[in-house]
Short mmCIF file of C-alpha atoms in Angstrom, two decimals:
data_model
loop_
_atom_site.label_atom_id
_atom_site.label_comp_id
_atom_site.label_asym_id
_atom_site.label_seq_id
_atom_site.Cartn_x
_atom_site.Cartn_y
_atom_site.Cartn_z
CA UNK A 19 -102.83 -4.49 -60.06
CA UNK A 20 -100.32 -2.50 -58.41
CA UNK A 21 -98.04 -0.51 -60.69
CA UNK A 22 -94.73 -0.61 -59.19
CA UNK A 23 -91.82 1.35 -60.45
CA UNK A 24 -88.33 1.55 -59.41
CA UNK A 25 -87.06 4.92 -58.33
CA UNK A 26 -83.43 5.71 -58.39
CA UNK A 27 -82.08 8.12 -55.85
CA UNK A 28 -78.65 9.41 -56.31
CA UNK A 29 -76.46 8.47 -53.37
CA UNK A 30 -74.80 11.39 -51.59
CA UNK A 31 -71.11 11.83 -52.38
CA UNK A 32 -68.74 10.15 -49.96
CA UNK A 33 -66.25 12.61 -48.58
CA UNK A 34 -62.65 11.70 -49.23
CA UNK A 35 -60.81 10.04 -46.39
CA UNK A 36 -58.54 12.29 -44.48
CA UNK A 37 -54.95 11.43 -45.12
CA UNK A 38 -52.46 11.13 -42.24
CA UNK A 39 -50.40 14.19 -41.35
CA UNK A 40 -47.37 14.34 -43.51
CA UNK A 41 -44.02 14.26 -41.70
CA UNK A 42 -41.35 16.81 -42.70
CA UNK A 43 -38.11 14.97 -43.02
CA UNK A 44 -34.75 16.78 -43.01
CA UNK A 45 -32.09 15.34 -45.13
CA UNK A 46 -29.47 13.52 -43.08
CA UNK A 47 -26.03 15.16 -43.22
CA UNK A 48 -23.76 13.65 -45.67
CA UNK A 49 -20.71 11.74 -44.59
CA UNK A 50 -18.36 14.25 -46.22
CA UNK A 51 -19.92 17.16 -44.28
CA UNK A 52 -19.43 15.33 -40.93
CA UNK A 53 -15.80 14.71 -41.73
CA UNK A 54 -15.21 18.39 -42.53
CA UNK A 55 -16.75 19.46 -39.23
CA UNK A 56 -14.61 17.00 -37.28
CA UNK A 57 -11.48 18.23 -39.07
CA UNK A 58 -12.33 21.86 -38.18
CA UNK A 59 -12.88 21.07 -34.49
CA UNK A 60 -9.66 19.06 -34.34
CA UNK A 61 -7.74 21.94 -35.94
CA UNK A 62 -9.07 24.39 -33.33
CA UNK A 63 -8.00 22.09 -30.48
CA UNK A 64 -4.51 21.58 -31.94
CA UNK A 65 -4.06 25.33 -32.53
CA UNK A 66 -5.07 26.14 -28.93
CA UNK A 67 -2.67 23.52 -27.60
CA UNK A 68 0.15 24.84 -29.78
CA UNK A 69 -0.37 28.44 -28.60
CA UNK A 70 -0.48 27.39 -24.94
CA UNK A 71 2.75 25.39 -25.18
CA UNK A 72 4.49 28.15 -27.16
CA UNK A 73 3.51 30.81 -24.62
CA UNK A 74 4.79 28.70 -21.73
CA UNK A 75 8.14 28.13 -23.47
CA UNK A 76 8.49 31.87 -24.22
CA UNK A 77 7.84 32.88 -20.60
CA UNK A 78 10.23 30.21 -19.34
CA UNK A 79 13.03 31.45 -21.61
CA UNK A 80 12.55 35.06 -20.46
CA UNK A 81 12.76 34.03 -16.81
CA UNK A 82 16.06 32.21 -17.34
CA UNK A 83 17.60 34.62 -19.86
CA UNK A 84 20.92 36.19 -18.93
CA UNK A 85 20.83 40.00 -18.59
CA UNK A 86 23.26 40.39 -21.51
CA UNK A 87 20.71 38.66 -23.78
CA UNK A 88 17.89 41.02 -22.92
CA UNK A 89 16.87 43.82 -25.32
CA UNK A 90 18.68 47.14 -25.14
CA UNK A 91 17.98 49.02 -21.92
CA UNK A 92 17.09 45.89 -19.92
CA UNK A 93 20.58 44.51 -19.32
CA UNK A 94 21.92 47.16 -16.98
CA UNK A 95 22.02 44.94 -13.91
CA UNK A 96 25.05 42.82 -13.11
CA UNK A 97 24.42 39.82 -10.86
CA UNK A 98 27.01 38.78 -8.31
CA UNK A 99 27.39 35.38 -6.72
CA UNK A 100 26.38 36.83 -3.35
CA UNK A 101 22.96 37.69 -4.75
CA UNK A 102 23.42 41.47 -4.55
CA UNK A 103 22.67 43.61 -7.57
CA UNK A 104 24.49 46.68 -8.77
CA UNK A 105 23.86 48.79 -11.82
CA UNK A 106 26.94 48.37 -14.00
CA UNK A 107 27.28 52.03 -15.00
CA UNK A 108 26.38 53.70 -11.68
CA UNK A 109 29.06 55.85 -10.07
CA UNK A 110 29.50 55.23 -6.36
CA UNK A 111 31.94 55.42 -3.47
CA UNK A 112 31.92 53.71 -0.06
CA UNK A 113 34.77 54.98 2.05
CA UNK A 114 36.51 53.32 5.01
CA UNK A 115 38.03 55.80 7.43
CA UNK A 116 41.74 55.95 8.22
CA UNK A 117 42.51 56.44 11.91
CA UNK A 118 43.95 59.81 12.92
CA UNK A 119 44.98 60.81 16.44
CA UNK A 120 46.09 64.40 15.92
CA UNK A 121 44.31 66.97 18.10
CA UNK A 122 43.46 69.31 15.27
CA UNK A 123 40.69 70.20 12.92
CA UNK A 124 40.78 68.83 9.43
CA UNK A 125 39.39 66.41 6.87
CA UNK A 126 38.86 62.74 7.45
CA UNK A 127 41.27 60.57 5.51
CA UNK A 128 40.25 57.33 3.88
CA UNK A 129 41.77 53.87 3.67
CA UNK A 130 41.95 53.48 -0.09
CA UNK A 131 42.92 49.78 0.14
CA UNK A 132 39.54 48.91 1.66
CA UNK A 133 37.30 51.61 0.20
CA UNK A 134 35.18 51.04 -2.91
CA UNK A 135 35.18 53.55 -5.77
CA UNK A 136 33.42 53.19 -9.10
CA UNK A 137 33.64 55.97 -11.69
CA UNK A 138 34.81 58.20 -8.83
CA UNK A 139 38.43 59.22 -8.19
CA UNK A 140 40.12 60.68 -5.10
CA UNK A 141 42.51 63.48 -4.27
CA UNK A 142 45.06 63.29 -1.43
CA UNK A 143 43.07 60.48 0.27
CA UNK A 144 40.59 63.10 1.50
CA UNK A 145 38.52 64.39 -1.43
CA UNK A 146 36.24 62.42 -3.72
CA UNK A 147 36.33 63.72 -7.30
CA UNK A 148 33.24 63.38 -9.49
CA UNK A 149 33.76 61.90 -12.96
CA UNK A 150 30.12 61.57 -14.05
CA UNK A 151 27.84 64.61 -13.65
CA UNK A 152 24.37 64.05 -12.24
CA UNK A 153 22.28 63.85 -9.09
CA UNK A 154 24.02 62.06 -6.22
CA UNK A 155 22.90 60.91 -2.83
CA UNK A 156 25.63 61.94 -0.39
CA UNK A 157 25.74 60.41 3.08
CA UNK A 158 28.02 60.67 6.09
CA UNK A 159 28.15 58.93 9.46
CA UNK A 160 30.63 60.10 12.10
CA UNK A 161 30.70 58.51 15.56
CA UNK A 162 32.29 60.39 18.43
CA UNK A 163 33.74 58.66 21.48
CA UNK A 164 34.89 61.83 23.24
CA UNK A 165 33.38 65.22 23.86
CA UNK A 166 34.75 68.74 23.94
CA UNK A 167 33.48 71.21 26.56
CA UNK A 168 34.20 74.15 24.26
CA UNK A 169 33.27 72.85 20.83
CA UNK A 170 30.08 71.15 19.62
CA UNK A 171 30.36 67.66 18.15
CA UNK A 172 29.73 68.38 14.49
CA UNK A 173 30.62 66.89 11.12
CA UNK A 174 30.45 68.83 7.86
CA UNK A 175 30.43 67.69 4.26
CA UNK A 176 32.18 70.26 2.13
CA UNK A 177 32.06 70.78 -1.61
CA UNK A 178 34.35 72.61 -3.98
CA UNK A 179 34.00 72.95 -7.73
CA UNK A 180 37.62 71.97 -8.38
CA UNK A 181 40.97 71.65 -6.59
CA UNK A 182 41.66 75.38 -6.72
CA UNK A 183 38.17 76.67 -5.97
CA UNK A 184 36.84 77.72 -2.59
CA UNK A 185 34.95 75.11 -0.59
CA UNK A 186 31.50 75.46 0.89
CA UNK A 187 29.42 73.48 3.37
CA UNK A 188 26.62 71.43 1.82
CA UNK A 189 25.67 69.30 4.85
CA UNK A 190 26.09 69.59 8.60
CA UNK A 191 25.13 67.23 11.46
CA UNK A 192 25.46 67.38 15.24
CA UNK A 193 25.26 64.93 18.11
CA UNK A 194 25.54 65.25 21.88
CA UNK A 195 27.40 63.12 24.40
CA UNK A 196 25.28 62.64 27.49
CA UNK A 197 27.48 62.75 30.58
CA UNK A 198 25.23 60.17 32.26
CA UNK A 199 25.58 57.71 29.40
CA UNK A 200 27.74 54.65 30.02
CA UNK A 201 28.70 54.13 26.38
CA UNK A 202 29.91 57.71 25.83
CA UNK A 203 29.20 57.49 22.12
CA UNK A 204 27.08 59.55 19.78
CA UNK A 205 26.71 59.52 16.01
CA UNK A 206 26.12 62.43 13.65
CA UNK A 207 24.36 61.07 10.56
CA UNK A 208 23.34 63.02 7.48
CA UNK A 209 22.23 62.43 3.89
CA UNK A 210 21.24 64.76 1.09
CA UNK A 211 20.57 64.82 -2.64
CA UNK A 212 23.24 66.97 -4.33
CA UNK A 213 23.62 67.84 -8.01
CA UNK A 214 27.28 67.52 -8.96
CA UNK A 215 29.31 68.38 -12.04
CA UNK A 216 32.38 66.68 -13.39
CA UNK A 217 35.44 67.73 -11.39
CA UNK A 218 33.51 68.64 -8.22
CA UNK A 219 35.08 67.39 -4.99
CA UNK A 220 33.56 66.32 -1.66
CA UNK A 221 35.10 65.69 1.76
CA UNK A 222 34.18 65.45 5.47
CA UNK A 223 35.54 68.09 7.83
CA UNK A 224 35.68 67.92 11.66
CA UNK A 225 36.75 70.45 14.32
CA UNK A 226 38.80 67.81 16.19
CA UNK A 227 39.88 64.57 14.55
CA UNK A 228 40.92 62.98 17.85
CA UNK A 229 37.33 62.82 19.11
CA UNK A 230 36.22 60.38 16.40
CA UNK A 231 35.55 56.69 16.95
CA UNK A 232 37.53 54.85 14.26
CA UNK A 233 36.15 51.37 14.84
CA UNK A 234 35.01 49.45 11.79
CA UNK A 235 31.70 50.76 10.49
CA UNK A 236 31.41 53.54 13.09
CA UNK A 237 32.54 56.31 10.76
CA UNK A 238 32.00 56.27 7.01
CA UNK A 239 31.30 58.41 3.97
CA UNK A 240 29.86 57.67 0.57
CA UNK A 241 28.02 58.77 -2.53
CA UNK A 242 26.07 57.10 -5.30
CA UNK A 243 24.66 58.47 -8.52
CA UNK A 244 20.89 58.22 -8.94
#
């Protein structure tokens, strides 16, 4: 007789099943947050557009603004219909010569009906009288159509402090008539920066007034304040 018995063996523990990897989920943005972001971006775009348009309008107005509307110190230029510009407070003189035929030395006389004077007066149609002190550019152009075998062809700009003061030479220019030249013309041109006081007077002196070419534009004299 076989004695049989039932043995019980404990079953090994079953390892737990591995769970699937867990996914990290970010919360979706709320609808109110999206609206705020869109409003911010729209505001930035509108602000940029506003600044661009405003800057363009400002520059356009400055380009078309009349000089009298500019800030102080920027409206000194007066515009003429011819397109030329002149500073409104600048003293100047552009003289047109008056023809003289006398064979003598003396000062050139000026045609006051065709000359231009601004803040500058004249004395006996020969002297320019300074009204505004300052630094002036003085220029002279004298054209000669005849020569003198004994005297050089010279023009001198003379200055005196007032009507009763002694004059002195501040500029001098020469030219030479070439005997082989067909035109028989020469021009003595000069220009210099001169500091002048109120009441000073300037004029152009020549050794022989009959040797000058008095055609339009050939002989002139002028000054302008810098």
